[in-house]
Structure formats: structure tokens, C-alpha cells
Amino acid sequence: MIAITGATGNTGSVIAEKLLAAGVKVRVIGRDAGRLARFVAKGAEAFVADAKDAAGLAKAFAGTEAVYAMMPPNMTTTDPRGDQETTSDALARALADARVTHAVVLSSIGADKPAKTGPVVGLHNLEHKLNAVAGLNAVYLRAGYFMENVLPQAGVIKNFGFVGGPLRGDLKVPMVATRDIGAAAAELLRKRDFTSRQARELLGQRDLSYNEAASVIGKAIGNPGLGYMQLLPEQIKPALTGMGMSAQVADLLLELAESLNARHTVALEPRSAVNSTPTSFETFVAEEFVPRFQGKAATA
Ligand SMILES: NC(=O)c1ccc[n+]([C@@H]2O[C@H](COP(=O)([O-])OP(=O)(O)OC[C@H]3O[C@@H](n4cnc5c(N)ncnc54)[C@H](OP(=O)(O)O)[C@@H]3O)[C@@H](O)[C@H]2O)c1
């Protein structure tokens, strides 16, 4: 039995589908039984538990051979760092109390740094808390910048005619599709051939700048002249809070952007066949961005 936190999310859902397809017994964890039902229909056990509920998570992890552990983002909290610490405390306690021996943990590039990386500080602290769990073998998957982060650009393009964000247009970052993270995690959970604690980076198919990303998107949506504009934090923050994000979460995300721009948050491993993953940005745009954009275009 393998337990999957955040099972309805980007990475967790891919892990659940892959393991179920391979005939592995799976316990999917989320806050709502209804949202987990699609996995139950395929043979999974469902367990409802909040990420901050150590006792509930310990029950969900009991009797499992491995756990996929991730910290769900909370976009509306006014205390995002406190929220992260409560969640990582609960995860560490639950893994210890359930005597879990193997965990695959979603982390991020930049988790090597203790400060000035926005929300990634919470992942740094998570790794450290799990290092202290006796008997736990863990892989910290330090993922690059999610390609899914560009999906809200569908609305930006529709409304303003350009791709816009806080990153420097020429800054190349490792962009990874969450489906590739899910596939890598599923493989690790199935094989469980890791010992001790180790960080492994997942850097996507290649490094890409937002200038390049805008060009790929432009070609795919029939707007080959589409460009990217770097915006100031004071321009972006109202847009983020206008979408329902708390001011405190917006500040943390802007700190992360600053950290990427300053090359404080960077991949540590040289790119290799091991840390590269298959989905190209072109494939992601064709399969995920264009349908989103067309939906936006149709409803705007
Ligand atoms: N964005 C990036 O570039 C990037 C890069 C590296 C790492 N990361 C990390 O990736 C993680 C996000 O991974 P993801 O995209 O796979 O997640 P996601 O799609 O945001 O999904 C998280 C899932 O967690 C569940 N959830 C939310 N709040 C919960 C709570 N309080 N208790 C229990 N479950 C809860 C939700 O399911 P239900 O609604 O069904 O409960 C949701 O489907 C974050 O830790 C982030 O820091 C992000």
C-alpha cells in the first residue's frame, strides 16, 4: 500500500493514476471524499485528512510501504510561513508515528538555502524536519519551475496582449511539467530502492526563459509576435491579490521571483539524463496551455 497526499493535485493525481495502472494498492488522501471518488472507482482506498492534522495523517500512513508527501499551497492565508511550518510539523510527526520507512517528498530547487527564497524556505525546513525522523528513507524531489505556472498567462494575454511576470525575460530557468514529476515519483515509490536521505533535482526537458516561452506560446496560439514584459512587483502584487491571493502570499512569491532573478535560487546539479524529464515546453503548451487559452478566448 502506498499513501499519496495531495492526491487530487497536479503531481499526486499523476502518481495515483500511474500506480493504479501498475496494479499497486494505493491510499489517496485529500480533504474531500467526493474529489477522491475517481480513484476509488479504479480501486484506490480514500482517506480524508487535513495536511495540518498529524493524527489523521498518521492513520492515513499506517501500514503503508511508502508515502508521497507534499505540502499543499495555501494561497489565501495571511500567515503563509506559519501555515507551512504547521504542515511540515504534522507531516514529520505523522511519518514518525506511523513508522513509515520510505517517503518521496516534493521539494524545490532553492531548498538548499535557509532564507530569501519565499515559499521555498518552507520546503527547506520540511527537508530538515524529515531528516530528523528516525528510520525514514527519503528522496526530496527538488523540482524546477513548474510549467503550470504559465497557465494564468492565458488571461494576461487575452486582457493585455503580452505575457507578463516578475522574472527577467532572458533568465533561463529549468521548467518542468508536473506530469513528469508525478511519473518520477511514482517510479521511486514503486521501486523504493533508495536509502537514507537524498535530494534529487528534476529539471524538465531544458532551461527556458520567459522570452522563449512567450515565443513558443505565440506560435501555438497563432500570434507569432507575442512578447514578454517584465513587470514591477508593485504592478504584479495588486493583480495577484485581485485573483484572491493574500498580500502575504503575494509577497512571498515576489521574494521567490527576486531570488530566481538574482540566481540565488538555482539548480545545483549539472543537467543530465537523470535529472532531465521528457515533456518539452512545446508539448505542454500544445496539450495544456492552448486548450486553456481557447477556453479563455471563447468565454471572454
Ligand atoms: N509552482 C512551482 O513552480 C513549484 C516548484 C517546485 C515545488 N513546488 C511545490 O509543489 C507543491 C504543490 O504541488 P502540486 O502542484 O502537486 O499541488 P496542487 O496541485 O496544488 O495540489 C495540492 C492538493 O493538496 C490538497 N490540499 C490542499 N490543501 C489541503 C489541506 N489543507 N489538507 C490536505 N490536502 C490539501 C488539494 O486536494 P483537495 O482539495 O482534494 O484536498 C490539492 O489537490 C507545493 O509544495 C510547492 O511549494 C512548486
mmCIF file of C-alpha atoms and ligand atoms in Angstrom:
data_model
loop_
_atom_site.group_PDB
_atom_site.id
_atom_site.type_symbol
_atom_site.label_atom_id
_atom_site.label_comp_id
_atom_site.label_asym_id
_atom_site.label_seq_id
_atom_site.Cartn_x
_atom_site.Cartn_y
_atom_site.Cartn_z
ATOM 1 C CA MET A 1 0.000 0.000 0.000
ATOM 2 C CA ILE A 2 1.279 3.435 -0.950
ATOM 3 C CA ALA A 3 -0.252 6.595 0.544
ATOM 4 C CA ILE A 4 -0.464 9.727 -1.584
ATOM 5 C CA THR A 5 -1.020 13.175 -0.071
ATOM 6 C CA GLY A 6 -2.417 15.895 -2.337
ATOM 7 C CA ALA A 7 -3.836 13.089 -4.478
ATOM 8 C CA THR A 8 -6.190 15.355 -6.411
ATOM 9 C CA GLY A 9 -3.407 17.823 -7.207
ATOM 10 C CA ASN A 10 -1.025 18.234 -10.143
ATOM 11 C CA THR A 11 1.599 15.721 -9.056
ATOM 12 C CA GLY A 12 -0.445 13.495 -6.722
ATOM 13 C CA SER A 13 -3.088 12.697 -9.335
ATOM 14 C CA VAL A 14 -0.440 11.517 -11.798
ATOM 15 C CA ILE A 15 1.136 9.323 -9.123
ATOM 16 C CA ALA A 16 -2.225 7.801 -8.194
ATOM 17 C CA GLU A 17 -3.128 7.073 -11.828
ATOM 18 C CA LYS A 18 0.286 5.558 -12.619
ATOM 19 C CA LEU A 19 0.360 3.320 -9.537
ATOM 20 C CA LEU A 20 -3.246 2.167 -10.015
ATOM 21 C CA ALA A 21 -2.484 1.362 -13.659
ATOM 22 C CA ALA A 22 0.505 -0.718 -12.483
ATOM 23 C CA GLY A 23 -1.753 -2.685 -10.103
ATOM 24 C CA VAL A 24 -0.240 -1.159 -6.944
ATOM 25 C CA LYS A 25 -2.512 -0.700 -3.922
ATOM 26 C CA VAL A 26 -2.996 2.975 -3.271
ATOM 27 C CA ARG A 27 -4.463 5.106 -0.473
ATOM 28 C CA VAL A 28 -5.374 8.540 -1.769
ATOM 29 C CA ILE A 29 -5.516 11.397 0.752
ATOM 30 C CA GLY A 30 -7.380 14.676 0.406
ATOM 31 C CA ARG A 31 -9.840 16.916 2.181
ATOM 32 C CA ASP A 32 -12.924 15.809 0.305
ATOM 33 C CA ALA A 33 -14.135 12.247 -0.305
ATOM 34 C CA GLY A 34 -16.071 13.347 -3.384
ATOM 35 C CA ARG A 35 -12.939 14.610 -5.114
ATOM 36 C CA LEU A 36 -11.162 11.317 -4.357
ATOM 37 C CA ALA A 37 -14.003 9.189 -5.782
ATOM 38 C CA ARG A 38 -12.481 8.923 -9.259
ATOM 39 C CA PHE A 39 -9.541 6.997 -7.781
ATOM 40 C CA VAL A 40 -11.815 4.809 -5.627
ATOM 41 C CA ALA A 41 -13.613 3.839 -8.840
ATOM 42 C CA LYS A 42 -10.246 2.488 -10.027
ATOM 43 C CA GLY A 43 -9.595 0.506 -6.834
ATOM 44 C CA ALA A 44 -7.948 3.048 -4.501
ATOM 45 C CA GLU A 45 -8.760 3.472 -0.808
ATOM 46 C CA ALA A 46 -9.723 7.041 0.082
ATOM 47 C CA PHE A 47 -8.733 8.768 3.311
ATOM 48 C CA VAL A 48 -9.910 12.227 4.283
ATOM 49 C CA ALA A 49 -7.346 14.171 6.336
ATOM 50 C CA ASP A 50 -6.151 17.745 6.541
ATOM 51 C CA ALA A 51 -2.455 18.374 5.896
ATOM 52 C CA LYS A 52 -2.137 20.013 9.337
ATOM 53 C CA ASP A 53 -3.722 17.070 11.202
ATOM 54 C CA ALA A 54 -0.795 14.925 12.369
ATOM 55 C CA ALA A 55 -3.009 12.281 13.985
ATOM 56 C CA GLY A 56 -5.223 12.000 10.913
ATOM 57 C CA LEU A 57 -2.206 11.733 8.608
ATOM 58 C CA ALA A 58 -0.592 9.103 10.858
ATOM 59 C CA LYS A 59 -3.737 6.979 10.461
ATOM 60 C CA ALA A 60 -3.646 7.528 6.715
ATOM 61 C CA PHE A 61 0.038 6.476 6.592
ATOM 62 C CA ALA A 62 -0.383 3.419 8.898
ATOM 63 C CA GLY A 63 0.535 0.092 7.328
ATOM 64 C CA THR A 64 1.919 1.609 4.125
ATOM 65 C CA GLU A 65 5.170 0.669 2.390
ATOM 66 C CA ALA A 66 5.744 4.220 1.202
ATOM 67 C CA VAL A 67 4.275 7.723 1.289
ATOM 68 C CA TYR A 68 4.204 10.560 -1.234
ATOM 69 C CA ALA A 69 4.457 13.682 0.906
ATOM 70 C CA MET A 70 3.790 17.177 -0.364
ATOM 71 C CA MET A 71 2.856 20.474 1.277
ATOM 72 C CA PRO A 72 -0.293 21.897 -0.306
ATOM 73 C CA PRO A 73 -0.068 25.572 -1.193
ATOM 74 C CA ASN A 74 -2.444 27.835 0.729
ATOM 75 C CA MET A 75 -2.942 30.951 -1.381
ATOM 76 C CA THR A 76 -5.292 32.812 0.974
ATOM 77 C CA THR A 77 -3.617 32.515 4.372
ATOM 78 C CA THR A 78 -2.331 35.715 5.969
ATOM 79 C CA ASP A 79 0.442 33.678 7.652
ATOM 80 C CA PRO A 80 1.884 31.538 4.845
ATOM 81 C CA ARG A 81 5.163 30.749 6.599
ATOM 82 C CA GLY A 82 3.385 29.771 9.823
ATOM 83 C CA ASP A 83 0.992 27.643 7.774
ATOM 84 C CA GLN A 84 3.928 25.854 6.148
ATOM 85 C CA GLU A 85 5.617 25.174 9.492
ATOM 86 C CA THR A 86 2.411 23.701 10.960
ATOM 87 C CA THR A 87 2.069 21.483 7.884
ATOM 88 C CA SER A 88 5.679 20.277 7.914
ATOM 89 C CA ASP A 89 5.443 19.598 11.669
ATOM 90 C CA ALA A 90 2.334 17.477 11.038
ATOM 91 C CA LEU A 91 3.955 15.558 8.180
ATOM 92 C CA ALA A 92 7.101 14.809 10.185
ATOM 93 C CA ARG A 93 5.097 13.726 13.215
ATOM 94 C CA ALA A 94 2.781 11.512 11.132
ATOM 95 C CA LEU A 95 5.653 9.829 9.257
ATOM 96 C CA ALA A 96 7.372 9.127 12.599
ATOM 97 C CA ASP A 97 4.248 7.917 14.409
ATOM 98 C CA ALA A 98 3.230 5.613 11.534
ATOM 99 C CA ARG A 99 6.840 4.316 11.341
ATOM 100 C CA VAL A 100 6.984 4.940 7.607
ATOM 101 C CA THR A 101 10.225 3.618 6.095
ATOM 102 C CA HIS A 102 10.133 5.215 2.619
ATOM 103 C CA ALA A 103 8.919 8.646 1.540
ATOM 104 C CA VAL A 104 9.143 10.551 -1.701
ATOM 105 C CA VAL A 105 8.829 14.230 -0.840
ATOM 106 C CA LEU A 106 8.046 17.110 -3.177
ATOM 107 C CA SER A 107 10.580 19.898 -2.719
ATOM 108 C CA SER A 108 12.064 22.562 -4.969
ATOM 109 C CA ILE A 109 15.261 23.953 -6.348
ATOM 110 C CA GLY A 110 16.395 26.518 -3.791
ATOM 111 C CA ALA A 111 15.538 24.224 -0.867
ATOM 112 C CA ASP A 112 19.266 24.095 -0.092
ATOM 113 C CA LYS A 113 19.001 27.734 1.071
ATOM 114 C CA PRO A 114 17.612 28.633 4.515
ATOM 115 C CA ALA A 115 16.294 32.108 3.601
ATOM 116 C CA LYS A 116 15.317 34.633 0.907
ATOM 117 C CA THR A 117 13.580 32.082 -1.347
ATOM 118 C CA GLY A 118 9.943 32.891 -0.499
ATOM 119 C CA PRO A 119 7.803 29.762 -0.036
ATOM 120 C CA VAL A 120 10.797 27.505 -0.714
ATOM 121 C CA VAL A 121 12.031 28.264 2.819
ATOM 122 C CA GLY A 122 9.145 26.063 3.965
ATOM 123 C CA LEU A 123 10.460 23.200 1.816
ATOM 124 C CA HIS A 124 13.989 23.704 3.159
ATOM 125 C CA ASN A 125 12.572 23.388 6.678
ATOM 126 C CA LEU A 126 10.444 20.375 5.677
ATOM 127 C CA GLU A 127 13.558 18.546 4.447
ATOM 128 C CA HIS A 128 15.325 19.313 7.726
ATOM 129 C CA LYS A 129 12.400 18.132 9.843
ATOM 130 C CA LEU A 130 12.182 14.866 7.878
ATOM 131 C CA ASN A 131 15.955 14.356 8.243
ATOM 132 C CA ALA A 132 15.237 14.023 11.972
ATOM 133 C CA VAL A 133 12.614 11.252 11.554
ATOM 134 C CA ALA A 134 14.245 8.029 12.758
ATOM 135 C CA GLY A 135 14.158 5.092 10.355
ATOM 136 C CA LEU A 136 12.902 7.124 7.393
ATOM 137 C CA ASN A 137 14.468 6.738 3.948
ATOM 138 C CA ALA A 138 13.517 9.780 1.899
ATOM 139 C CA VAL A 139 14.056 11.280 -1.522
ATOM 140 C CA TYR A 140 13.499 15.023 -1.717
ATOM 141 C CA LEU A 141 12.482 15.734 -5.288
ATOM 142 C CA ARG A 142 13.766 19.255 -5.859
ATOM 143 C CA ALA A 143 11.681 20.269 -8.831
ATOM 144 C CA GLY A 144 12.362 23.200 -11.108
ATOM 145 C CA TYR A 145 9.843 25.909 -12.033
ATOM 146 C CA PHE A 146 6.502 24.294 -12.850
ATOM 147 C CA MET A 147 5.349 24.794 -16.456
ATOM 148 C CA GLU A 148 1.858 25.054 -14.919
ATOM 149 C CA ASN A 149 2.919 28.456 -13.530
ATOM 150 C CA VAL A 150 2.424 29.875 -17.040
ATOM 151 C CA LEU A 151 -1.241 28.793 -17.294
ATOM 152 C CA PRO A 152 -2.610 32.055 -15.810
ATOM 153 C CA GLN A 153 -0.880 33.831 -18.721
ATOM 154 C CA ALA A 154 -3.872 32.760 -20.832
ATOM 155 C CA GLY A 155 -5.829 35.531 -19.105
ATOM 156 C CA VAL A 156 -2.934 38.005 -19.230
ATOM 157 C CA ILE A 157 -2.547 37.539 -22.993
ATOM 158 C CA LYS A 158 -6.281 37.841 -23.517
ATOM 159 C CA ASN A 159 -6.512 41.053 -21.484
ATOM 160 C CA PHE A 160 -3.207 42.777 -22.261
ATOM 161 C CA GLY A 161 -1.802 41.171 -25.407
ATOM 162 C CA PHE A 162 1.524 40.121 -23.871
ATOM 163 C CA VAL A 163 2.999 37.599 -21.462
ATOM 164 C CA GLY A 164 3.935 39.360 -18.226
ATOM 165 C CA GLY A 165 5.578 38.493 -14.937
ATOM 166 C CA PRO A 166 8.281 39.323 -12.415
ATOM 167 C CA LEU A 167 11.104 37.244 -13.916
ATOM 168 C CA ARG A 168 13.756 38.757 -16.202
ATOM 169 C CA GLY A 169 12.840 37.973 -19.794
ATOM 170 C CA ASP A 170 16.250 36.484 -20.553
ATOM 171 C CA LEU A 171 16.553 34.446 -17.350
ATOM 172 C CA LYS A 172 16.771 30.755 -18.221
ATOM 173 C CA VAL A 173 15.140 28.539 -15.614
ATOM 174 C CA PRO A 174 14.626 24.775 -15.559
ATOM 175 C CA MET A 175 10.910 24.410 -16.418
ATOM 176 C CA VAL A 176 9.323 21.076 -15.584
ATOM 177 C CA ALA A 177 5.866 19.676 -16.307
ATOM 178 C CA THR A 178 4.184 18.356 -13.157
ATOM 179 C CA ARG A 179 3.226 15.187 -15.046
ATOM 180 C CA ASP A 180 6.963 14.388 -15.247
ATOM 181 C CA ILE A 181 7.366 14.934 -11.504
ATOM 182 C CA GLY A 182 4.435 12.595 -10.890
ATOM 183 C CA ALA A 183 5.935 9.947 -13.167
ATOM 184 C CA ALA A 184 9.350 10.140 -11.465
ATOM 185 C CA ALA A 185 7.757 9.993 -8.007
ATOM 186 C CA ALA A 186 5.566 7.008 -8.939
ATOM 187 C CA GLU A 187 8.624 5.105 -10.140
ATOM 188 C CA LEU A 188 10.514 5.827 -6.903
ATOM 189 C CA LEU A 189 7.516 4.849 -4.764
ATOM 190 C CA ARG A 190 7.082 1.586 -6.661
ATOM 191 C CA LYS A 191 10.769 0.583 -6.568
ATOM 192 C CA ARG A 192 11.713 2.005 -3.145
ATOM 193 C CA ASP A 193 15.375 1.423 -4.000
ATOM 194 C CA PHE A 194 16.646 4.420 -2.023
ATOM 195 C CA THR A 195 18.171 4.613 1.420
ATOM 196 C CA SER A 196 18.957 7.357 3.901
ATOM 197 C CA ARG A 197 18.031 10.897 2.817
ATOM 198 C CA GLN A 198 18.875 12.378 -0.507
ATOM 199 C CA ALA A 199 17.903 15.343 -2.656
ATOM 200 C CA ARG A 200 17.393 14.783 -6.376
ATOM 201 C CA GLU A 201 16.638 17.553 -8.824
ATOM 202 C CA LEU A 202 14.041 17.330 -11.606
ATOM 203 C CA LEU A 203 14.827 19.977 -14.187
ATOM 204 C CA GLY A 204 12.420 19.363 -17.046
ATOM 205 C CA GLN A 205 13.418 18.895 -20.672
ATOM 206 C CA ARG A 206 15.528 22.090 -20.892
ATOM 207 C CA ASP A 207 16.091 25.503 -19.368
ATOM 208 C CA LEU A 208 13.880 28.172 -20.862
ATOM 209 C CA SER A 209 13.482 31.939 -20.491
ATOM 210 C CA TYR A 210 10.153 33.771 -20.460
ATOM 211 C CA ASN A 211 11.178 35.452 -23.750
ATOM 212 C CA GLU A 212 11.461 31.968 -25.262
ATOM 213 C CA ALA A 213 8.298 30.771 -23.529
ATOM 214 C CA ALA A 214 6.319 33.698 -24.983
ATOM 215 C CA SER A 215 7.629 32.867 -28.441
ATOM 216 C CA VAL A 216 6.562 29.203 -28.111
ATOM 217 C CA ILE A 217 3.125 30.243 -26.840
ATOM 218 C CA GLY A 218 2.753 32.877 -29.569
ATOM 219 C CA LYS A 219 3.401 30.351 -32.331
ATOM 220 C CA ALA A 220 0.964 27.875 -30.766
ATOM 221 C CA ILE A 221 -1.906 30.390 -30.486
ATOM 222 C CA GLY A 222 -1.394 31.944 -33.910
ATOM 223 C CA ASN A 223 0.204 35.135 -32.571
ATOM 224 C CA PRO A 224 3.875 34.755 -33.580
ATOM 225 C CA GLY A 225 4.752 38.297 -32.467
ATOM 226 C CA LEU A 226 3.717 37.633 -28.857
ATOM 227 C CA GLY A 227 6.276 39.107 -26.477
ATOM 228 C CA TYR A 228 7.145 39.026 -22.791
ATOM 229 C CA MET A 229 7.195 42.028 -20.499
ATOM 230 C CA GLN A 230 8.908 42.023 -17.101
ATOM 231 C CA LEU A 231 6.630 43.797 -14.651
ATOM 232 C CA LEU A 232 7.484 45.528 -11.386
ATOM 233 C CA PRO A 233 6.472 43.923 -8.081
ATOM 234 C CA GLU A 234 4.163 46.882 -7.413
ATOM 235 C CA GLN A 235 2.392 46.156 -10.710
ATOM 236 C CA ILE A 236 2.093 42.431 -10.033
ATOM 237 C CA LYS A 237 1.026 42.420 -6.395
ATOM 238 C CA PRO A 238 -2.404 44.009 -6.991
ATOM 239 C CA ALA A 239 -3.012 41.533 -9.826
ATOM 240 C CA LEU A 240 -2.201 38.604 -7.522
ATOM 241 C CA THR A 241 -4.332 39.887 -4.646
ATOM 242 C CA GLY A 242 -7.080 40.685 -7.155
ATOM 243 C CA MET A 243 -7.142 36.970 -8.012
ATOM 244 C CA GLY A 244 -7.809 36.156 -4.343
ATOM 245 C CA MET A 245 -4.257 35.639 -3.078
ATOM 246 C CA SER A 246 -3.406 37.157 0.321
ATOM 247 C CA ALA A 247 -0.924 40.051 0.332
ATOM 248 C CA GLN A 248 1.439 37.906 2.422
ATOM 249 C CA VAL A 249 1.445 35.026 -0.101
ATOM 250 C CA ALA A 250 1.950 37.522 -2.947
ATOM 251 C CA ASP A 251 4.968 38.982 -1.110
ATOM 252 C CA LEU A 252 6.490 35.512 -0.677
ATOM 253 C CA LEU A 253 6.041 34.686 -4.373
ATOM 254 C CA LEU A 254 7.642 38.006 -5.316
ATOM 255 C CA GLU A 255 10.559 37.201 -2.990
ATOM 256 C CA LEU A 256 10.993 33.893 -4.831
ATOM 257 C CA ALA A 257 10.953 35.711 -8.187
ATOM 258 C CA GLU A 258 13.623 38.104 -6.913
ATOM 259 C CA SER A 259 15.643 35.118 -5.735
ATOM 260 C CA LEU A 260 15.408 33.486 -9.181
ATOM 261 C CA ASN A 261 16.347 36.759 -10.897
ATOM 262 C CA ALA A 262 19.376 37.110 -8.604
ATOM 263 C CA ARG A 263 20.353 33.455 -9.268
ATOM 264 C CA HIS A 264 20.082 32.809 -5.514
ATOM 265 C CA THR A 265 17.556 30.052 -6.300
ATOM 266 C CA VAL A 266 19.301 27.828 -8.854
ATOM 267 C CA ALA A 267 19.680 24.169 -9.726
ATOM 268 C CA LEU A 268 22.779 22.705 -8.129
ATOM 269 C CA GLU A 269 23.196 19.633 -10.349
ATOM 270 C CA PRO A 270 24.544 19.865 -13.901
ATOM 271 C CA ARG A 271 21.802 18.857 -16.344
ATOM 272 C CA SER A 272 21.931 15.126 -17.078
ATOM 273 C CA ALA A 273 19.804 12.265 -18.364
ATOM 274 C CA VAL A 274 18.881 11.513 -14.740
ATOM 275 C CA ASN A 275 17.542 14.951 -13.779
ATOM 276 C CA SER A 276 16.066 15.838 -17.193
ATOM 277 C CA THR A 277 12.473 14.819 -17.900
ATOM 278 C CA PRO A 278 10.697 14.209 -21.227
ATOM 279 C CA THR A 279 7.888 16.770 -21.603
ATOM 280 C CA SER A 280 9.037 19.762 -23.652
ATOM 281 C CA PHE A 281 7.510 23.210 -23.191
ATOM 282 C CA GLU A 282 6.165 22.908 -26.743
ATOM 283 C CA THR A 283 4.269 19.724 -25.785
ATOM 284 C CA PHE A 284 2.993 21.295 -22.576
ATOM 285 C CA VAL A 285 1.772 24.365 -24.461
ATOM 286 C CA ALA A 286 0.024 22.284 -27.132
ATOM 287 C CA GLU A 287 -1.638 19.925 -24.657
ATOM 288 C CA GLU A 288 -2.375 22.178 -21.666
ATOM 289 C CA PHE A 289 -1.927 25.862 -22.465
ATOM 290 C CA VAL A 290 -3.694 26.093 -25.822
ATOM 291 C CA PRO A 291 -6.923 24.427 -24.578
ATOM 292 C CA ARG A 292 -6.862 26.788 -21.564
ATOM 293 C CA PHE A 293 -6.291 29.795 -23.825
ATOM 294 C CA GLN A 294 -9.035 28.736 -26.216
ATOM 295 C CA GLY A 295 -11.374 28.323 -23.252
ATOM 296 C CA LYS A 296 -10.464 31.842 -22.138
ATOM 297 C CA ALA A 297 -10.816 33.181 -25.651
ATOM 298 C CA ALA A 298 -14.216 31.510 -26.020
ATOM 299 C CA THR A 299 -15.583 32.821 -22.718
ATOM 300 C CA ALA A 300 -14.029 36.302 -22.766
HETATM 301 N N1 LIG B 1 4.952 26.057 -8.624
HETATM 302 C C1 LIG B 1 6.238 25.723 -8.714
HETATM 303 O O1 LIG B 1 6.964 26.194 -9.591
HETATM 304 C C2 LIG B 1 6.822 24.747 -7.719
HETATM 305 C C3 LIG B 1 8.133 24.306 -7.890
HETATM 306 C C4 LIG B 1 8.675 23.368 -7.001
HETATM 307 C C5 LIG B 1 7.884 22.904 -5.943
HETATM 308 N N2 LIG B 1 6.623 23.363 -5.799
HETATM 309 C C6 LIG B 1 5.820 22.835 -4.659
HETATM 310 O O2 LIG B 1 4.851 21.967 -5.194
HETATM 311 C C7 LIG B 1 3.807 21.825 -4.216
HETATM 312 C C8 LIG B 1 2.476 21.803 -4.941
HETATM 313 O O3 LIG B 1 2.374 20.581 -5.636
HETATM 314 P P1 LIG B 1 1.160 20.261 -6.624
HETATM 315 O O4 LIG B 1 1.164 21.315 -7.711
HETATM 316 O O5 LIG B 1 1.219 18.839 -6.995
HETATM 317 O O6 LIG B 1 -0.076 20.529 -5.675
HETATM 318 P P2 LIG B 1 -1.511 21.091 -6.038
HETATM 319 O O7 LIG B 1 -1.900 20.773 -7.446
HETATM 320 O O8 LIG B 1 -1.590 22.494 -5.555
HETATM 321 O O9 LIG B 1 -2.416 20.151 -5.165
HETATM 322 C C9 LIG B 1 -2.407 20.108 -3.808
HETATM 323 C C10 LIG B 1 -3.550 19.209 -3.365
HETATM 324 O O10 LIG B 1 -3.488 19.205 -1.947
HETATM 325 C C11 LIG B 1 -4.801 19.168 -1.448
HETATM 326 N N3 LIG B 1 -4.889 20.095 -0.329
HETATM 327 C C12 LIG B 1 -4.932 21.444 -0.374
HETATM 328 N N4 LIG B 1 -4.996 21.941 0.867
HETATM 329 C C13 LIG B 1 -5.007 20.880 1.714
HETATM 330 C C14 LIG B 1 -5.048 20.738 3.103
HETATM 331 N N5 LIG B 1 -5.128 21.797 3.921
HETATM 332 N N6 LIG B 1 -5.021 19.493 3.619
HETATM 333 C C15 LIG B 1 -4.965 18.397 2.823
HETATM 334 N N7 LIG B 1 -4.898 18.480 1.481
HETATM 335 C C16 LIG B 1 -4.925 19.698 0.941
HETATM 336 C C17 LIG B 1 -5.762 19.565 -2.547
HETATM 337 O O11 LIG B 1 -6.650 18.491 -2.709
HETATM 338 P P3 LIG B 1 -8.137 18.524 -2.103
HETATM 339 O O12 LIG B 1 -8.693 19.874 -2.483
HETATM 340 O O13 LIG B 1 -8.791 17.389 -2.805
HETATM 341 O O14 LIG B 1 -7.978 18.339 -0.646
HETATM 342 C C18 LIG B 1 -4.895 19.705 -3.793
HETATM 343 O O15 LIG B 1 -5.385 18.950 -4.876
HETATM 344 C C19 LIG B 1 3.987 22.941 -3.207
HETATM 345 O O16 LIG B 1 4.538 22.420 -2.024
HETATM 346 C C20 LIG B 1 5.002 23.851 -3.893
HETATM 347 O O17 LIG B 1 5.803 24.562 -2.980
HETATM 348 C C21 LIG B 1 6.056 24.254 -6.659
#
